[in-house]
């Protein structure tokens, strides 16, 4: 996933005892969602994908669709450092990837996509996956069945069993599982007015740069030219389709290491899993004969993530192979892509995954949600140098302070937290931010620091944070009131309301993190 401002870019659920996640996109509700969930289960069965008998597809705890335990699932009696029990298993040929062996063979071979998928195309992995998704779900031709999230299917042709299988599956899956653009949360799809609601110009600028790159790629590969740089054939996805597909894959893709190299893919059904920090799952390819098809899947969506590798030994207890001769049965010959977990789950509990150790800026940019009390959020201390005393004398005391003092202050702030785990998590995240920027780094700095230099650090950090707070257009109280009015009032169901709510939550978390930082500094200066 992409880091903020970087090109290498590699919703959320509250677990029991986990930090709550709030998303801005919803895949449906009520009876309509129940019918779609049942249709997804039938689709999985039709095409040889399997869910553990204790697992089903249903509404998430706070939003959208999720992988939910229909009955208590005891911990698996397995040995080893990595999860081995397969909870979801998908034939590799249904997984979209231009780099993971065995995935989407028909889409990868499509001449319409050759320029985009060429090794020298320069297209980011999100764009290559978007092309595969559009070709499979909306490219027209053989396969039949279904439409796609509100955008008309394009023209073009295709034939053969593989083309028919991939397109038949992905047209139905996109229709049932992938929300239309207006219900996706990625900042790629936000308008200028919505970006201004963030009150974070750096994040808004990163979103604009990414959108410009995505639009430029559409012109390059689908702007009507043939030959080098342009995709040939009669299929021309619209810019709206291209943006929809890119937003869909960047928020749903998984990263997996194969032979030490990070590869990205979009595995259907696994992408229904929502986010919980530290979720005890792993994912990755597994060959039909058993054994891992790669170095093991990381425990989070996207690239650049870290997690335990998985073994292919765990198998579903009720996963018969698809009936011989079925049009949709083939495709498992190359192996499977699996979601694995040995943990115990209660009835009604979601099987979540971790998207990685991401700040709220990163989560909002790519997925459209924020975590309350995100343990990986950090204070913005980029302007701190302007508030530190200028050092000109040789041998002056380093502008550092005791890490232990910050940790003690964070513990004291967490103990006094009146709003529960989220407030305590903010105190710890604020202290981690301050320690990374101002804490002693080695024995020399420890010996050279003085009470006066530590006090100067405290004063500079406080001035930096107060300067940030003074520049906000609205206060924490105003944002909280606006969010409550939006959720309780008639505007909650209007177009754009979910994105405005996400922006308000993001602003609130930033301001509450700064408030937590100021409290940590106060306690640190007071000796806890």
Short mmCIF file of C-alpha atoms in Angstrom, two decimals:
data_model
loop_
_atom_site.label_atom_id
_atom_site.label_comp_id
_atom_site.label_asym_id
_atom_site.label_seq_id
_atom_site.Cartn_x
_atom_site.Cartn_y
_atom_site.Cartn_z
CA UNK A 1 0.00 0.00 0.00
CA UNK A 2 1.06 3.52 -0.52
CA UNK A 3 2.51 5.48 2.36
CA UNK A 4 1.33 9.09 2.56
CA UNK A 5 3.18 11.10 -0.08
CA UNK A 6 5.02 8.06 -1.46
CA UNK A 7 4.34 6.03 -4.56
CA UNK A 8 4.78 2.59 -2.98
CA UNK A 9 1.18 2.22 -1.75
CA UNK A 10 0.98 -1.11 -0.87
CA UNK A 11 -13.79 -1.51 6.79
CA UNK A 12 -13.17 -1.95 9.94
CA UNK A 13 -14.61 -3.91 12.84
CA UNK A 14 -14.50 -3.77 16.57
CA UNK A 15 -13.40 -7.04 18.05
CA UNK A 16 -14.09 -7.88 21.66
CA UNK A 17 -11.38 -5.98 23.50
CA UNK A 18 -10.07 -4.36 20.28
CA UNK A 19 -10.05 -0.73 19.25
CA UNK A 20 -13.21 0.31 17.41
CA UNK A 21 -12.91 1.14 13.72
CA UNK A 22 -15.35 3.39 11.92
CA UNK A 23 -15.75 3.27 8.14
CA UNK A 24 -17.23 5.72 5.68
CA UNK A 25 -18.46 3.16 3.16
CA UNK A 26 -21.35 0.73 3.49
CA UNK A 27 -22.02 -2.26 1.29
CA UNK A 28 -25.73 -2.36 2.01
CA UNK A 29 -28.16 -3.00 4.84
CA UNK A 30 -31.33 -4.83 5.77
CA UNK A 31 -33.05 -7.39 3.60
CA UNK A 32 -31.14 -6.34 0.47
CA UNK A 33 -27.84 -7.03 2.17
CA UNK A 34 -29.08 -10.42 3.42
CA UNK A 35 -30.08 -11.44 -0.10
CA UNK A 36 -26.70 -10.34 -1.44
CA UNK A 37 -24.91 -12.26 1.32
CA UNK A 38 -26.80 -15.43 0.39
CA UNK A 39 -26.00 -14.84 -3.28
CA UNK A 40 -22.30 -14.50 -2.44
CA UNK A 41 -22.36 -17.82 -0.62
CA UNK A 42 -23.98 -19.45 -3.67
CA UNK A 43 -21.38 -17.83 -5.91
CA UNK A 44 -18.59 -19.26 -3.79
CA UNK A 45 -20.10 -22.72 -4.04
CA UNK A 46 -20.67 -22.43 -7.78
CA UNK A 47 -17.03 -21.61 -8.49
CA UNK A 48 -15.26 -23.92 -6.05
CA UNK A 49 -14.44 -21.43 -3.29
CA UNK A 50 -15.00 -22.69 0.24
CA UNK A 51 -15.68 -21.16 3.63
CA UNK A 52 -15.15 -23.00 6.91
CA UNK A 53 -18.43 -24.60 8.06
CA UNK A 54 -18.49 -22.29 11.07
CA UNK A 55 -18.10 -19.17 8.93
CA UNK A 56 -20.60 -17.19 6.90
CA UNK A 57 -20.99 -13.80 5.19
CA UNK A 58 -23.09 -11.23 6.99
CA UNK A 59 -23.35 -7.64 8.17
CA UNK A 60 -20.37 -6.21 10.04
CA UNK A 61 -20.66 -5.05 13.62
CA UNK A 62 -20.56 -1.38 12.64
CA UNK A 63 -20.91 -1.28 8.87
CA UNK A 64 -21.00 -3.15 5.63
CA UNK A 65 -20.27 -6.80 5.03
CA UNK A 66 -17.95 -9.10 6.95
CA UNK A 67 -16.80 -12.66 7.52
CA UNK A 68 -18.82 -13.71 10.59
CA UNK A 69 -18.81 -16.85 12.71
CA UNK A 70 -22.22 -18.50 12.54
CA UNK A 71 -21.36 -20.62 15.58
CA UNK A 72 -18.56 -20.72 18.15
CA UNK A 73 -15.27 -21.69 16.56
CA UNK A 74 -12.82 -23.26 19.02
CA UNK A 75 -9.11 -22.71 18.77
CA UNK A 76 -7.40 -25.09 16.38
CA UNK A 77 -5.18 -27.74 17.89
CA UNK A 78 -2.18 -27.06 15.68
CA UNK A 79 1.51 -26.61 16.29
CA UNK A 80 3.84 -24.08 14.76
CA UNK A 81 4.41 -20.33 14.70
CA UNK A 82 1.95 -19.61 11.88
CA UNK A 83 -1.80 -20.26 11.57
CA UNK A 84 -2.61 -23.45 9.64
CA UNK A 85 -6.41 -23.77 9.79
CA UNK A 86 -7.98 -22.54 6.56
CA UNK A 87 -11.11 -20.44 7.08
CA UNK A 88 -11.52 -19.29 3.47
CA UNK A 89 -10.12 -21.00 0.38
CA UNK A 90 -10.37 -19.57 -3.14
CA UNK A 91 -9.08 -21.18 -6.37
CA UNK A 92 -6.04 -19.25 -7.54
CA UNK A 93 -7.44 -18.65 -11.02
CA UNK A 94 -10.19 -16.49 -9.47
CA UNK A 95 -7.61 -14.30 -7.70
CA UNK A 96 -6.65 -11.19 -9.66
CA UNK A 97 -2.91 -10.61 -10.00
CA UNK A 98 -0.48 -10.00 -12.84
CA UNK A 99 2.50 -11.25 -10.82
CA UNK A 100 1.38 -14.06 -8.49
CA UNK A 101 1.75 -17.41 -10.31
CA UNK A 102 -1.51 -19.16 -11.16
CA UNK A 103 -3.74 -16.11 -10.79
CA UNK A 104 -6.26 -14.78 -13.36
CA UNK A 105 -4.66 -16.51 -16.40
CA UNK A 106 -7.23 -15.22 -18.90
CA UNK A 107 -7.08 -11.60 -17.78
CA UNK A 108 -3.28 -11.63 -17.75
CA UNK A 109 -3.24 -12.91 -21.32
CA UNK A 110 -5.82 -10.40 -22.61
CA UNK A 111 -4.31 -8.43 -25.54
CA UNK A 112 -6.34 -5.39 -24.47
CA UNK A 113 -4.26 -5.18 -21.30
CA UNK A 114 -0.84 -6.00 -22.74
CA UNK A 115 0.55 -2.42 -22.73
CA UNK A 116 -0.68 -1.80 -19.17
CA UNK A 117 0.74 -5.07 -17.83
CA UNK A 118 4.04 -4.92 -19.72
CA UNK A 119 7.07 -4.93 -17.38
CA UNK A 120 8.22 -1.55 -18.67
CA UNK A 121 4.84 0.19 -18.53
CA UNK A 122 5.67 2.04 -15.32
CA UNK A 123 2.13 1.47 -14.05
CA UNK A 124 1.76 1.14 -10.29
CA UNK A 125 0.44 -2.15 -8.97
CA UNK A 126 -2.92 -0.55 -8.14
CA UNK A 127 -3.36 0.39 -11.79
CA UNK A 128 -2.42 -3.04 -13.08
CA UNK A 129 -4.90 -4.66 -10.72
CA UNK A 130 -7.54 -2.11 -11.72
CA UNK A 131 -7.08 -3.12 -15.35
CA UNK A 132 -7.49 -6.79 -14.49
CA UNK A 133 -10.64 -6.06 -12.48
CA UNK A 134 -12.21 -3.96 -15.22
CA UNK A 135 -11.43 -6.50 -17.91
CA UNK A 136 -12.83 -9.38 -15.85
CA UNK A 137 -15.88 -7.59 -14.40
CA UNK A 138 -16.86 -5.15 -17.12
CA UNK A 139 -14.97 -5.94 -20.26
CA UNK A 140 -17.82 -7.52 -22.17
CA UNK A 141 -17.54 -10.72 -24.17
CA UNK A 142 -17.98 -14.28 -22.99
CA UNK A 143 -19.04 -15.44 -19.59
CA UNK A 144 -22.37 -13.70 -19.13
CA UNK A 145 -24.16 -12.99 -15.94
CA UNK A 146 -24.49 -9.81 -14.00
CA UNK A 147 -23.46 -6.24 -14.23
CA UNK A 148 -21.20 -4.07 -12.21
CA UNK A 149 -21.92 -1.61 -9.46
CA UNK A 150 -23.86 0.88 -11.53
CA UNK A 151 -21.59 1.37 -14.56
CA UNK A 152 -22.54 -0.15 -17.90
CA UNK A 153 -20.43 -2.98 -19.21
CA UNK A 154 -18.08 -2.12 -22.03
CA UNK A 155 -17.71 -3.74 -25.43
CA UNK A 156 -15.11 -6.18 -26.57
CA UNK A 157 -14.91 -9.88 -27.04
CA UNK A 158 -13.51 -12.96 -25.45
CA UNK A 159 -13.82 -16.68 -25.63
CA UNK A 160 -12.59 -19.92 -24.21
CA UNK A 161 -13.29 -21.68 -20.94
CA UNK A 162 -10.87 -19.57 -18.91
CA UNK A 163 -12.27 -16.30 -20.23
CA UNK A 164 -15.80 -17.51 -19.57
CA UNK A 165 -14.98 -18.67 -16.04
CA UNK A 166 -13.11 -15.55 -14.96
CA UNK A 167 -15.59 -13.11 -16.44
CA UNK A 168 -18.66 -15.00 -15.28
CA UNK A 169 -17.32 -15.02 -11.75
CA UNK A 170 -16.05 -11.45 -11.55
CA UNK A 171 -19.14 -9.90 -13.13
CA UNK A 172 -21.29 -11.49 -10.46
CA UNK A 173 -18.81 -10.81 -7.66
CA UNK A 174 -18.40 -7.14 -8.59
CA UNK A 175 -22.15 -6.72 -8.73
CA UNK A 176 -22.66 -8.32 -5.32
CA UNK A 177 -19.59 -7.32 -3.31
CA UNK A 178 -17.91 -4.20 -4.71
CA UNK A 179 -19.68 -0.95 -3.81
CA UNK A 180 -20.22 1.78 -6.40
CA UNK A 181 -17.94 4.80 -6.40
CA UNK A 182 -20.24 6.97 -4.30
CA UNK A 183 -20.09 4.42 -1.47
CA UNK A 184 -16.33 3.91 -1.52
CA UNK A 185 -14.21 5.72 1.02
CA UNK A 186 -10.81 6.06 -0.70
CA UNK A 187 -9.65 9.69 -0.92
CA UNK A 188 -9.02 9.03 -4.61
CA UNK A 189 -12.75 9.59 -5.15
CA UNK A 190 -13.23 12.62 -2.88
CA UNK A 191 -14.00 16.01 -4.39
CA UNK A 192 -12.25 19.26 -3.50
CA UNK A 193 -14.90 20.35 -1.02
CA UNK A 194 -14.72 16.99 0.71
CA UNK A 195 -10.91 17.16 0.88
CA UNK A 196 -11.09 20.60 2.50
CA UNK A 197 -13.20 19.06 5.26
CA UNK A 198 -10.10 17.12 6.36
CA UNK A 199 -8.37 20.28 7.63
CA UNK A 200 -5.12 18.58 6.62
CA UNK A 201 -3.52 20.08 3.54
CA UNK A 202 -0.71 17.52 3.39
CA UNK A 203 -3.18 14.64 3.23
CA UNK A 204 -5.38 16.45 0.72
CA UNK A 205 -2.35 17.19 -1.47
CA UNK A 206 -1.32 13.51 -1.41
CA UNK A 207 -4.83 12.56 -2.54
CA UNK A 208 -4.70 15.08 -5.40
CA UNK A 209 -1.32 13.78 -6.58
CA UNK A 210 -2.55 10.21 -6.60
CA UNK A 211 -5.72 11.11 -8.50
CA UNK A 212 -3.64 12.99 -11.08
CA UNK A 213 -1.45 9.90 -11.56
CA UNK A 214 -4.49 7.64 -11.95
CA UNK A 215 -6.12 10.00 -14.47
CA UNK A 216 -2.86 10.32 -16.41
CA UNK A 217 -2.60 6.53 -16.64
CA UNK A 218 -6.13 6.34 -18.04
CA UNK A 219 -5.17 8.78 -20.77
CA UNK A 220 -1.96 6.87 -21.49
CA UNK A 221 -3.43 3.39 -21.67
CA UNK A 222 -7.07 3.95 -22.64
CA UNK A 223 -7.11 7.33 -24.34
CA UNK A 224 -7.93 5.93 -27.76
CA UNK A 225 -4.37 5.31 -28.98
CA UNK A 226 -3.07 1.95 -30.16
CA UNK A 227 0.49 0.80 -30.25
CA UNK A 228 3.21 1.58 -27.67
CA UNK A 229 1.73 3.06 -24.52
CA UNK A 230 -1.89 2.55 -25.52
CA UNK A 231 -4.10 -0.49 -25.11
CA UNK A 232 -5.50 -1.77 -28.36
CA UNK A 233 -8.79 -3.40 -29.25
CA UNK A 234 -12.27 -1.98 -29.08
CA UNK A 235 -12.54 -1.96 -25.28
CA UNK A 236 -12.24 1.51 -23.75
CA UNK A 237 -13.21 1.78 -20.08
CA UNK A 238 -14.38 5.23 -19.08
CA UNK A 239 -12.51 7.41 -16.60
CA UNK A 240 -15.29 6.85 -14.05
CA UNK A 241 -14.88 3.08 -14.40
CA UNK A 242 -11.11 3.41 -14.11
CA UNK A 243 -11.37 5.48 -10.91
CA UNK A 244 -13.92 3.05 -9.46
CA UNK A 245 -11.71 0.05 -10.16
CA UNK A 246 -8.55 1.67 -8.79
CA UNK A 247 -10.30 2.68 -5.58
CA UNK A 248 -11.76 -0.81 -5.24
CA UNK A 249 -8.45 -2.65 -5.61
CA UNK A 250 -6.34 -0.31 -3.49
CA UNK A 251 -8.72 -0.81 -0.56
CA UNK A 252 -9.09 -4.59 -1.00
CA UNK A 253 -5.76 -5.90 -2.30
CA UNK A 254 -3.52 -8.23 -0.31
CA UNK A 255 0.25 -8.39 -0.29
CA UNK A 256 2.06 -11.72 -0.23
CA UNK A 257 5.72 -12.62 -0.54
CA UNK A 258 6.79 -15.11 -3.19
CA UNK A 259 10.47 -16.04 -3.36
CA UNK A 260 11.23 -13.04 -1.17
CA UNK A 261 9.42 -10.58 -3.42
CA UNK A 262 6.25 -8.74 -2.45
CA UNK A 263 3.38 -9.40 -4.85
CA UNK A 264 -0.11 -7.89 -4.83
CA UNK A 265 -3.39 -9.60 -5.57
CA UNK A 266 -7.14 -9.26 -5.09
CA UNK A 267 -8.57 -12.48 -3.61
CA UNK A 268 -12.37 -12.55 -3.64
CA UNK A 269 -14.16 -13.38 -0.38
CA UNK A 270 -11.00 -12.73 1.65
CA UNK A 271 -11.47 -9.04 0.84
CA UNK A 272 -14.69 -9.08 2.89
CA UNK A 273 -12.64 -9.30 6.10
CA UNK A 274 -12.56 -6.05 8.06
CA UNK A 275 -9.72 -4.51 10.04
CA UNK A 276 -8.68 -5.08 13.64
CA UNK A 277 -5.16 -4.24 14.84
CA UNK A 278 -3.20 -7.39 15.63
CA UNK A 279 -5.80 -9.80 14.25
CA UNK A 280 -4.48 -13.40 14.52
CA UNK A 281 -4.74 -14.33 10.85
CA UNK A 282 -2.41 -15.03 7.95
CA UNK A 283 -3.01 -15.47 4.25
CA UNK A 284 -1.26 -16.74 1.17
CA UNK A 285 -1.25 -19.25 -1.68
CA UNK A 286 -1.26 -23.00 -1.10
CA UNK A 287 -0.72 -25.72 -3.68
CA UNK A 288 -3.34 -28.42 -4.12
CA UNK A 289 -1.02 -31.08 -2.78
CA UNK A 290 -0.43 -29.16 0.44
CA UNK A 291 2.33 -26.78 1.34
CA UNK A 292 2.67 -23.10 0.95
CA UNK A 293 2.86 -21.66 -2.53
CA UNK A 294 5.00 -18.76 -1.44
CA UNK A 295 6.88 -17.38 1.52
CA UNK A 296 3.59 -17.08 3.33
CA UNK A 297 0.97 -14.37 3.48
CA UNK A 298 1.37 -11.40 5.73
CA UNK A 299 -1.37 -10.59 8.17
CA UNK A 300 -2.62 -7.46 6.45
CA UNK A 301 -4.09 -6.17 3.25
CA UNK A 302 -1.88 -4.47 0.71
CA UNK A 303 1.85 -4.37 0.28
CA UNK A 304 4.54 -3.27 2.64
CA UNK A 305 2.88 -5.06 5.54
CA UNK A 306 4.42 -7.40 8.02
CA UNK A 307 3.02 -10.47 9.67
CA UNK A 308 3.51 -14.12 10.24
CA UNK A 309 3.94 -16.37 7.29
CA UNK A 310 1.39 -19.08 6.73
CA UNK A 311 1.62 -22.75 6.00
CA UNK A 312 -0.64 -24.50 3.57
CA UNK A 313 -1.23 -27.47 5.85
CA UNK A 314 -4.61 -26.42 7.29
CA UNK A 315 -7.59 -27.57 5.22
CA UNK A 316 -11.32 -27.07 5.43
CA UNK A 317 -13.07 -30.05 6.90
CA UNK A 318 -16.02 -29.87 4.51
CA UNK A 319 -14.36 -28.69 1.32
CA UNK A 320 -15.11 -31.27 -1.37
CA UNK A 321 -13.73 -30.54 -4.77
CA UNK A 322 -16.19 -29.14 -7.28
CA UNK A 323 -18.05 -31.72 -9.27
CA UNK A 324 -16.17 -33.10 -12.23
CA UNK A 325 -17.37 -31.75 -15.53
CA UNK A 326 -18.90 -28.59 -14.08
CA UNK A 327 -18.28 -25.48 -16.18
CA UNK A 328 -17.23 -23.61 -13.04
CA UNK A 329 -15.43 -26.46 -11.31
CA UNK A 330 -12.00 -26.08 -12.86
CA UNK A 331 -9.47 -23.58 -11.71
CA UNK A 332 -8.06 -25.13 -8.55
CA UNK A 333 -5.35 -26.94 -10.47
CA UNK A 334 -2.84 -24.19 -9.73
CA UNK A 335 -3.73 -24.19 -6.04
CA UNK A 336 -5.61 -22.01 -3.61
CA UNK A 337 -5.41 -18.69 -1.86
CA UNK A 338 -6.30 -19.08 1.80
CA UNK A 339 -7.18 -17.06 4.88
CA UNK A 340 -5.93 -18.93 7.93
CA UNK A 341 -6.41 -18.58 11.67
CA UNK A 342 -6.05 -20.95 14.61
CA UNK A 343 -7.71 -18.57 17.08
CA UNK A 344 -11.01 -19.13 18.89
CA UNK A 345 -14.02 -17.05 17.84
CA UNK A 346 -17.42 -16.61 19.43
CA UNK A 347 -20.75 -16.88 17.65
CA UNK A 348 -21.44 -13.65 15.80
CA UNK A 349 -17.82 -12.52 16.04
CA UNK A 350 -16.08 -11.25 12.94
CA UNK A 351 -12.97 -12.88 11.56
CA UNK A 352 -10.90 -9.77 10.99
CA UNK A 353 -7.47 -9.13 9.54
CA UNK A 354 -4.93 -6.42 10.20
CA UNK A 355 -4.25 -3.95 7.42
CA UNK A 356 -0.91 -3.16 9.04
CA UNK A 357 0.46 -0.63 11.50
CA UNK A 358 -1.11 2.36 9.81
CA UNK A 359 -1.88 5.83 11.07
CA UNK A 360 -5.32 7.34 10.65
CA UNK A 361 -4.01 9.42 7.74
CA UNK A 362 -3.00 6.24 5.93
CA UNK A 363 -6.21 4.41 6.79
CA UNK A 364 -8.39 7.30 5.66
CA UNK A 365 -6.43 7.89 2.46
CA UNK A 366 -6.77 4.33 1.26
CA UNK A 367 -9.84 2.89 2.98
CA UNK A 368 -11.95 5.84 4.07
CA UNK A 369 -12.11 5.13 7.81
CA UNK A 370 -10.28 6.03 11.00
CA UNK A 371 -9.70 4.23 14.28
CA UNK A 372 -10.70 5.79 17.57
CA UNK A 373 -7.55 5.75 19.64
CA UNK A 374 -5.40 4.36 16.83
CA UNK A 375 -2.26 2.97 18.51
CA UNK A 376 -0.26 3.73 15.36
CA UNK A 377 -1.25 7.39 15.07
CA UNK A 378 1.55 9.87 15.64
CA UNK A 379 1.78 13.57 16.44
CA UNK A 380 2.95 15.90 13.70
CA UNK A 381 6.20 17.30 15.08
CA UNK A 382 7.64 18.37 11.73
CA UNK A 383 7.70 22.01 12.84
CA UNK A 384 9.39 21.38 16.17
CA UNK A 385 12.81 22.75 15.19
CA UNK A 386 11.36 26.25 14.95
CA UNK A 387 10.58 26.13 18.68
CA UNK A 388 13.82 24.58 19.94
CA UNK A 389 16.58 26.92 21.20
CA UNK A 390 19.33 27.56 18.69
CA UNK A 391 22.56 25.84 19.70
CA UNK A 392 25.78 27.54 18.72
CA UNK A 393 28.24 26.67 21.48
CA UNK A 394 30.42 23.57 20.95
CA UNK A 395 29.52 20.77 23.30
CA UNK A 396 26.10 22.17 24.12
CA UNK A 397 23.70 19.75 25.78
CA UNK A 398 21.69 17.81 23.19
CA UNK A 399 18.08 18.78 22.78
CA UNK A 400 16.81 15.49 24.15
CA UNK A 401 14.87 14.30 27.15
CA UNK A 402 14.42 11.08 29.17
CA UNK A 403 12.31 8.44 27.45
CA UNK A 404 11.46 7.02 30.86
CA UNK A 405 9.88 10.31 31.89
CA UNK A 406 7.67 10.30 28.79
CA UNK A 407 6.68 6.69 29.38
CA UNK A 408 5.78 7.42 32.99
CA UNK A 409 3.74 10.45 31.97
CA UNK A 410 1.92 8.39 29.32
CA UNK A 411 1.12 5.72 31.90
CA UNK A 412 -0.21 8.36 34.27
CA UNK A 413 -2.32 9.93 31.52
CA UNK A 414 -3.67 6.52 30.49
CA UNK A 415 -4.56 5.71 34.09
CA UNK A 416 -6.52 8.96 34.34
CA UNK A 417 -8.31 8.41 31.03
CA UNK A 418 -12.00 8.99 31.54
CA UNK A 419 -13.30 7.83 28.17
CA UNK A 420 -11.95 4.32 28.09
CA UNK A 421 -9.38 2.50 25.94
CA UNK A 422 -9.33 5.05 23.10
CA UNK A 423 -8.17 7.89 25.33
CA UNK A 424 -5.52 5.71 26.94
CA UNK A 425 -4.30 4.60 23.51
CA UNK A 426 -3.97 8.24 22.43
CA UNK A 427 -1.81 8.99 25.46
CA UNK A 428 0.52 6.12 24.61
CA UNK A 429 0.63 7.10 20.92
CA UNK A 430 1.43 10.72 21.82
CA UNK A 431 4.23 9.63 24.14
CA UNK A 432 5.66 7.36 21.44
CA UNK A 433 5.67 10.31 19.04
CA UNK A 434 7.51 12.53 21.52
CA UNK A 435 10.00 9.81 22.47
CA UNK A 436 10.85 9.11 18.83
CA UNK A 437 11.56 12.80 18.20
CA UNK A 438 13.00 13.97 21.52
CA UNK A 439 14.06 10.91 23.52
CA UNK A 440 17.67 10.02 24.22
CA UNK A 441 19.16 7.97 21.39
CA UNK A 442 22.45 6.80 22.91
CA UNK A 443 24.62 6.89 26.02
CA UNK A 444 26.39 10.08 24.92
CA UNK A 445 23.12 12.00 24.77
CA UNK A 446 22.09 10.49 28.10
CA UNK A 447 25.27 11.72 29.79
CA UNK A 448 25.23 15.13 28.12
CA UNK A 449 21.58 16.00 28.77
CA UNK A 450 20.69 18.31 31.62
CA UNK A 451 17.46 19.21 33.41
CA UNK A 452 17.57 22.53 31.56
CA UNK A 453 17.85 20.91 28.12
CA UNK A 454 15.02 18.51 28.96
CA UNK A 455 12.86 21.43 30.09
CA UNK A 456 13.61 23.23 26.82
CA UNK A 457 12.42 20.18 24.90
CA UNK A 458 9.19 20.10 26.87
CA UNK A 459 8.56 23.78 26.24
CA UNK A 460 9.31 23.50 22.53
CA UNK A 461 7.05 20.49 22.06
CA UNK A 462 4.22 22.23 23.91
CA UNK A 463 4.63 25.37 21.79
CA UNK A 464 4.64 23.28 18.59
CA UNK A 465 1.41 21.49 19.50
CA UNK A 466 -0.34 24.65 20.66
CA UNK A 467 0.61 26.34 17.39
CA UNK A 468 -1.06 23.50 15.50
CA UNK A 469 -4.20 23.76 17.60
CA UNK A 470 -4.43 27.50 17.07
CA UNK A 471 -4.44 27.02 13.29
CA UNK A 472 -7.49 24.76 13.12
CA UNK A 473 -10.61 26.25 11.63
CA UNK A 474 -12.84 24.46 14.14
CA UNK A 475 -12.46 23.22 17.69
CA UNK A 476 -12.75 19.67 18.98
CA UNK A 477 -16.10 20.53 20.56
CA UNK A 478 -17.43 21.99 17.31
CA UNK A 479 -16.38 18.90 15.36
CA UNK A 480 -17.98 16.58 17.91
CA UNK A 481 -21.23 18.54 17.74
CA UNK A 482 -21.19 18.54 13.93
CA UNK A 483 -20.63 14.78 13.82
CA UNK A 484 -23.43 14.11 16.30
CA UNK A 485 -25.81 16.30 14.32
CA UNK A 486 -24.86 14.57 11.08
CA UNK A 487 -25.40 11.09 12.49
CA UNK A 488 -28.63 11.89 14.31
CA UNK A 489 -30.16 14.28 11.79
CA UNK A 490 -31.74 13.88 8.39
CA UNK A 491 -28.46 14.53 6.54
CA UNK A 492 -27.02 11.15 7.53
CA UNK A 493 -28.53 9.40 4.52
CA UNK A 494 -27.69 12.06 1.94
CA UNK A 495 -24.97 11.57 -0.71
CA UNK A 496 -21.59 12.53 0.68
CA UNK A 497 -22.68 12.24 4.31
CA UNK A 498 -20.46 9.21 4.93
CA UNK A 499 -17.39 11.05 3.65
CA UNK A 500 -18.19 14.14 5.71
CA UNK A 501 -18.57 11.91 8.76
CA UNK A 502 -15.20 10.30 8.02
CA UNK A 503 -13.59 13.74 7.69
CA UNK A 504 -15.09 14.85 11.00
CA UNK A 505 -13.87 11.69 12.73
CA UNK A 506 -10.41 12.22 11.29
CA UNK A 507 -10.32 15.84 12.51
CA UNK A 508 -11.53 14.78 15.94
CA UNK A 509 -8.86 12.12 16.28
CA UNK A 510 -6.10 14.57 15.28
CA UNK A 511 -7.28 17.12 17.82
CA UNK A 512 -7.72 14.56 20.57
CA UNK A 513 -4.23 13.21 19.89
CA UNK A 514 -2.78 16.72 20.24
CA UNK A 515 -4.72 17.17 23.48
CA UNK A 516 -3.29 13.86 24.70
CA UNK A 517 0.19 15.06 23.78
CA UNK A 518 -0.25 18.26 25.75
CA UNK A 519 -1.43 16.26 28.76
CA UNK A 520 1.59 13.95 28.54
CA UNK A 521 3.89 16.97 28.41
CA UNK A 522 2.13 18.54 31.40
CA UNK A 523 2.50 15.39 33.47
CA UNK A 524 6.09 14.95 32.35
CA UNK A 525 6.94 18.48 33.46
CA UNK A 526 5.15 17.92 36.75
CA UNK A 527 6.96 14.66 37.35
CA UNK A 528 3.86 12.55 36.59
#
